[in-house]
PDB file of C-alpha atoms in Angstrom:
ATOM      1  CA  MET A   3       0.000   0.000   0.000  1.00  0.00           C
ATOM      2  CA  LYS A   4       2.866   2.349   0.815  1.00  0.00           C
ATOM      3  CA  LYS A   5       4.347   1.769  -2.666  1.00  0.00           C
ATOM      4  CA  PHE A   6       1.032   2.637  -4.297  1.00  0.00           C
ATOM      5  CA  LEU A   7       0.669   5.891  -2.293  1.00  0.00           C
ATOM      6  CA  GLY A   8       4.277   6.805  -3.052  1.00  0.00           C
ATOM      7  CA  PHE A   9       3.723   6.189  -6.772  1.00  0.00           C
ATOM      8  CA  LEU A  10       0.463   8.209  -6.711  1.00  0.00           C
ATOM      9  CA  LEU A  11       2.226  11.087  -4.917  1.00  0.00           C
ATOM     10  CA  LEU A  12       5.049  11.029  -7.514  1.00  0.00           C
ATOM     11  CA  VAL A  13       2.565  11.109 -10.413  1.00  0.00           C
ATOM     12  CA  ALA A  14       0.681  14.007  -8.785  1.00  0.00           C
ATOM     13  CA  ILE A  15       3.898  16.001  -8.351  1.00  0.00           C
ATOM     14  CA  ILE A  16       4.927  15.397 -11.973  1.00  0.00           C
ATOM     15  CA  ALA A  17       1.467  16.404 -13.219  1.00  0.00           C
ATOM     16  CA  LEU A  18       1.591  19.560 -11.073  1.00  0.00           C
ATOM     17  CA  ALA A  19       5.043  20.422 -12.418  1.00  0.00           C
ATOM     18  CA  ILE A  20       3.893  19.975 -16.030  1.00  0.00           C
ATOM     19  CA  TRP A  21       0.781  22.078 -15.422  1.00  0.00           C
ATOM     20  CA  ALA A  22       2.822  24.867 -13.773  1.00  0.00           C
ATOM     21  CA  PHE A  23       5.378  24.793 -16.570  1.00  0.00           C
ATOM     22  CA  LEU A  24       2.740  25.161 -19.281  1.00  0.00           C
ATOM     23  CA  HIS A  25       0.587  27.618 -17.356  1.00  0.00           C
ATOM     24  CA  PHE A  26       3.391  30.049 -16.596  1.00  0.00           C
ATOM     25  CA  LYS A  27       4.891  30.748 -20.049  1.00  0.00           C
ATOM     26  CA  GLY A  28       6.058  27.267 -20.694  1.00  0.00           C
ATOM     27  CA  PHE A  29       7.984  25.290 -23.215  1.00  0.00           C
ATOM     28  CA  GLY A  30       7.820  26.032 -26.956  1.00  0.00           C
ATOM     29  CA  GLY A  31       5.334  28.877 -26.882  1.00  0.00           C
ATOM     30  CA  PHE A  32       2.745  26.877 -24.968  1.00  0.00           C
ATOM     31  CA  GLY A  33       1.235  28.493 -21.946  1.00  0.00           C
ATOM     32  CA  LYS A  34      -1.266  31.019 -20.740  1.00  0.00           C
ATOM     33  CA  GLU A  35       0.191  34.137 -22.400  1.00  0.00           C
ATOM     34  CA  SER A  36       1.397  32.604 -25.673  1.00  0.00           C
ATOM     35  CA  GLU A  37      -1.828  32.968 -27.685  1.00  0.00           C
ATOM     36  CA  LYS A  38      -2.230  36.684 -27.008  1.00  0.00           C
ATOM     37  CA  GLY A  39       0.508  37.582 -29.471  1.00  0.00           C
ATOM     38  CA  LYS A  40       2.672  39.471 -27.008  1.00  0.00           C
ATOM     39  CA  ASN A  41       6.140  40.364 -28.236  1.00  0.00           C
ATOM     40  CA  ASN A  42       9.152  39.166 -26.364  1.00  0.00           C
ATOM     41  CA  ASP A  43      10.763  42.045 -24.470  1.00  0.00           C
ATOM     42  CA  THR A  44      14.195  40.960 -25.691  1.00  0.00           C
ATOM     43  CA  SER A  45      13.331  41.294 -29.387  1.00  0.00           C
ATOM     44  CA  VAL A  46      15.384  43.737 -31.398  1.00  0.00           C
ATOM     45  CA  SER A  47      12.764  44.798 -33.917  1.00  0.00           C
ATOM     46  CA  GLU A  48       9.131  44.193 -34.586  1.00  0.00           C
ATOM     47  CA  THR A  49       8.149  41.885 -37.387  1.00  0.00           C
ATOM     48  CA  THR A  50       6.708  43.329 -40.555  1.00  0.00           C
ATOM     49  CA  GLU A  51       4.330  41.730 -42.987  1.00  0.00           C
ATOM     50  CA  PRO A  52       6.354  39.802 -45.580  1.00  0.00           C
ATOM     51  CA  GLU A  53       6.136  40.976 -49.150  1.00  0.00           C
ATOM     52  CA  THR A  54       4.237  38.448 -51.208  1.00  0.00           C
ATOM     53  CA  THR A  55       4.782  37.814 -54.894  1.00  0.00           C
ATOM     54  CA  THR A  56       1.987  36.345 -56.926  1.00  0.00           C
ATOM     55  CA  VAL A  57       2.391  33.958 -59.835  1.00  0.00           C
ATOM     56  CA  GLU A  58       1.405  36.738 -62.242  1.00  0.00           C
ATOM     57  CA  ASP A  59       4.168  38.996 -60.884  1.00  0.00           C
ATOM     58  CA  LYS A  60       6.749  36.258 -61.391  1.00  0.00           C
ATOM     59  CA  GLN A  61       5.572  35.715 -64.953  1.00  0.00           C
ATOM     60  CA  LEU A  62       6.027  39.418 -65.633  1.00  0.00           C
ATOM     61  CA  GLU A  63       9.528  39.371 -64.157  1.00  0.00           C
ATOM     62  CA  SER A  64      10.751  36.423 -66.214  1.00  0.00           C
ATOM     63  CA  ALA A  65       9.980  34.633 -69.457  1.00  0.00           C
ATOM     64  CA  GLU A  66      11.267  31.381 -70.892  1.00  0.00           C
ATOM     65  CA  ILE A  67      11.630  30.685 -74.587  1.00  0.00           C
ATOM     66  CA  THR A  68      12.599  27.244 -75.848  1.00  0.00           C
ATOM     67  CA  VAL A  69      14.195  26.791 -79.253  1.00  0.00           C
ATOM     68  CA  SER A  70      13.733  23.349 -80.778  1.00  0.00           C
ATOM     69  CA  GLY A  71      14.894  22.846 -84.332  1.00  0.00           C
ATOM     70  CA  ASN A  72      13.647  25.922 -86.186  1.00  0.00           C
ATOM     71  CA  ASP A  73      10.678  26.453 -83.835  1.00  0.00           C
ATOM     72  CA  TYR A  74      10.123  28.815 -80.921  1.00  0.00           C
ATOM     73  CA  LEU A  75       8.097  27.597 -77.928  1.00  0.00           C
ATOM     74  CA  TYR A  76       6.675  30.219 -75.572  1.00  0.00           C
ATOM     75  CA  ASN A  77       3.892  29.639 -72.998  1.00  0.00           C
ATOM     76  CA  ASN A  78       3.465  26.086 -74.334  1.00  0.00           C
ATOM     77  CA  GLU A  79       2.737  27.353 -77.854  1.00  0.00           C
ATOM     78  CA  LYS A  80       4.750  26.957 -81.043  1.00  0.00           C
ATOM     79  CA  LEU A  81       5.196  30.449 -82.510  1.00  0.00           C
ATOM     80  CA  SER A  82       6.879  32.010 -85.500  1.00  0.00           C
ATOM     81  CA  LEU A  83       9.523  34.657 -84.850  1.00  0.00           C
ATOM     82  CA  GLU A  84       7.064  37.450 -85.736  1.00  0.00           C
ATOM     83  CA  LYS A  85       4.387  36.174 -83.328  1.00  0.00           C
ATOM     84  CA  LEU A  86       6.998  35.602 -80.635  1.00  0.00           C
ATOM     85  CA  VAL A  87       8.227  39.172 -81.020  1.00  0.00           C
ATOM     86  CA  ALA A  88       4.646  40.414 -80.669  1.00  0.00           C
ATOM     87  CA  GLU A  89       4.247  38.447 -77.414  1.00  0.00           C
ATOM     88  CA  ILE A  90       7.600  39.575 -76.030  1.00  0.00           C
ATOM     89  CA  SER A  91       6.817  43.201 -76.863  1.00  0.00           C
ATOM     90  CA  LYS A  92       4.066  43.048 -74.224  1.00  0.00           C
ATOM     91  CA  LEU A  93       6.699  42.421 -71.536  1.00  0.00           C
ATOM     92  CA  ASP A  94       8.622  45.046 -69.606  1.00  0.00           C
ATOM     93  CA  LYS A  95      12.138  45.797 -70.896  1.00  0.00           C
ATOM     94  CA  SER A  96      13.644  44.694 -67.561  1.00  0.00           C
ATOM     95  CA  THR A  97      12.076  41.227 -67.812  1.00  0.00           C
ATOM     96  CA  GLU A  98      14.617  38.429 -67.485  1.00  0.00           C
ATOM     97  CA  ILE A  99      14.333  36.209 -70.550  1.00  0.00           C
ATOM     98  CA  THR A 100      15.814  32.709 -70.557  1.00  0.00           C
ATOM     99  CA  ILE A 101      16.470  31.101 -73.929  1.00  0.00           C
ATOM    100  CA  THR A 102      16.691  27.324 -73.688  1.00  0.00           C
ATOM    101  CA  SER A 103      17.830  25.377 -76.717  1.00  0.00           C
ATOM    102  CA  ASP A 104      17.812  21.620 -77.087  1.00  0.00           C
ATOM    103  CA  ASP A 105      20.123  19.402 -79.152  1.00  0.00           C
ATOM    104  CA  THR A 106      18.092  19.898 -82.324  1.00  0.00           C
ATOM    105  CA  ALA A 107      18.057  23.719 -82.155  1.00  0.00           C
ATOM    106  CA  ALA A 108      19.523  25.428 -85.194  1.00  0.00           C
ATOM    107  CA  LYS A 109      22.220  27.955 -84.309  1.00  0.00           C
ATOM    108  CA  ASN A 110      20.869  30.526 -86.750  1.00  0.00           C
ATOM    109  CA  THR A 111      17.403  30.233 -85.129  1.00  0.00           C
ATOM    110  CA  VAL A 112      18.854  31.104 -81.725  1.00  0.00           C
ATOM    111  CA  ASP A 113      20.972  33.878 -83.247  1.00  0.00           C
ATOM    112  CA  GLU A 114      17.934  35.397 -84.989  1.00  0.00           C
ATOM    113  CA  LEU A 115      16.096  35.456 -81.675  1.00  0.00           C
ATOM    114  CA  THR A 116      18.943  37.067 -79.721  1.00  0.00           C
ATOM    115  CA  ASP A 117      19.477  39.656 -82.474  1.00  0.00           C
ATOM    116  CA  LYS A 118      15.769  40.514 -82.399  1.00  0.00           C
ATOM    117  CA  LEU A 119      15.780  40.804 -78.598  1.00  0.00           C
ATOM    118  CA  GLU A 120      18.735  43.179 -78.708  1.00  0.00           C
ATOM    119  CA  GLU A 121      17.042  45.186 -81.459  1.00  0.00           C
ATOM    120  CA  LEU A 122      13.921  45.544 -79.291  1.00  0.00           C
ATOM    121  CA  GLY A 123      15.959  46.624 -76.269  1.00  0.00           C
ATOM    122  CA  TYR A 124      15.671  43.421 -74.210  1.00  0.00           C
ATOM    123  CA  ASN A 125      19.253  43.112 -73.027  1.00  0.00           C
ATOM    124  CA  ASN A 126      18.402  41.069 -69.935  1.00  0.00           C
ATOM    125  CA  PHE A 127      18.434  37.621 -71.533  1.00  0.00           C
ATOM    126  CA  LYS A 128      20.562  34.550 -71.041  1.00  0.00           C
ATOM    127  CA  LYS A 129      21.101  31.357 -73.000  1.00  0.00           C
ATOM    128  CA  ALA A 130      20.743  28.017 -71.235  1.00  0.00           C
ATOM    129  CA  ASP A 131      21.339  24.661 -72.924  1.00  0.00           C
ATOM    130  CA  LYS A 132      19.312  21.589 -71.954  1.00  0.00           C
TER     131      LYS A 132
END
């Protein structure tokens, strides 16, 4: 019987310690005050709302053109150089354009594209091979 009472007393003390720990600003943000959103007094600066970028903003900041053989692929469409130029002209001049060419891409096709981009004032492009 004494062992049982001793064990019960030990369990009660452990439960009380856990309750006190969590109740009085406990471990890992748990506790009474944690959900109120109070700042820690030791923080250097307050947090600001992070700047979010939408998918549309990212599309405006970058464009990818794939050259395969004598064809230009842009936005999952096969376009002629004239139609591609019309689509690219809608983009801002500071847009980063990535030109990806596969093994079958004709060098003169890539050169025509880069010459046209430079002519239009899009100097922020880079070539990337697959």
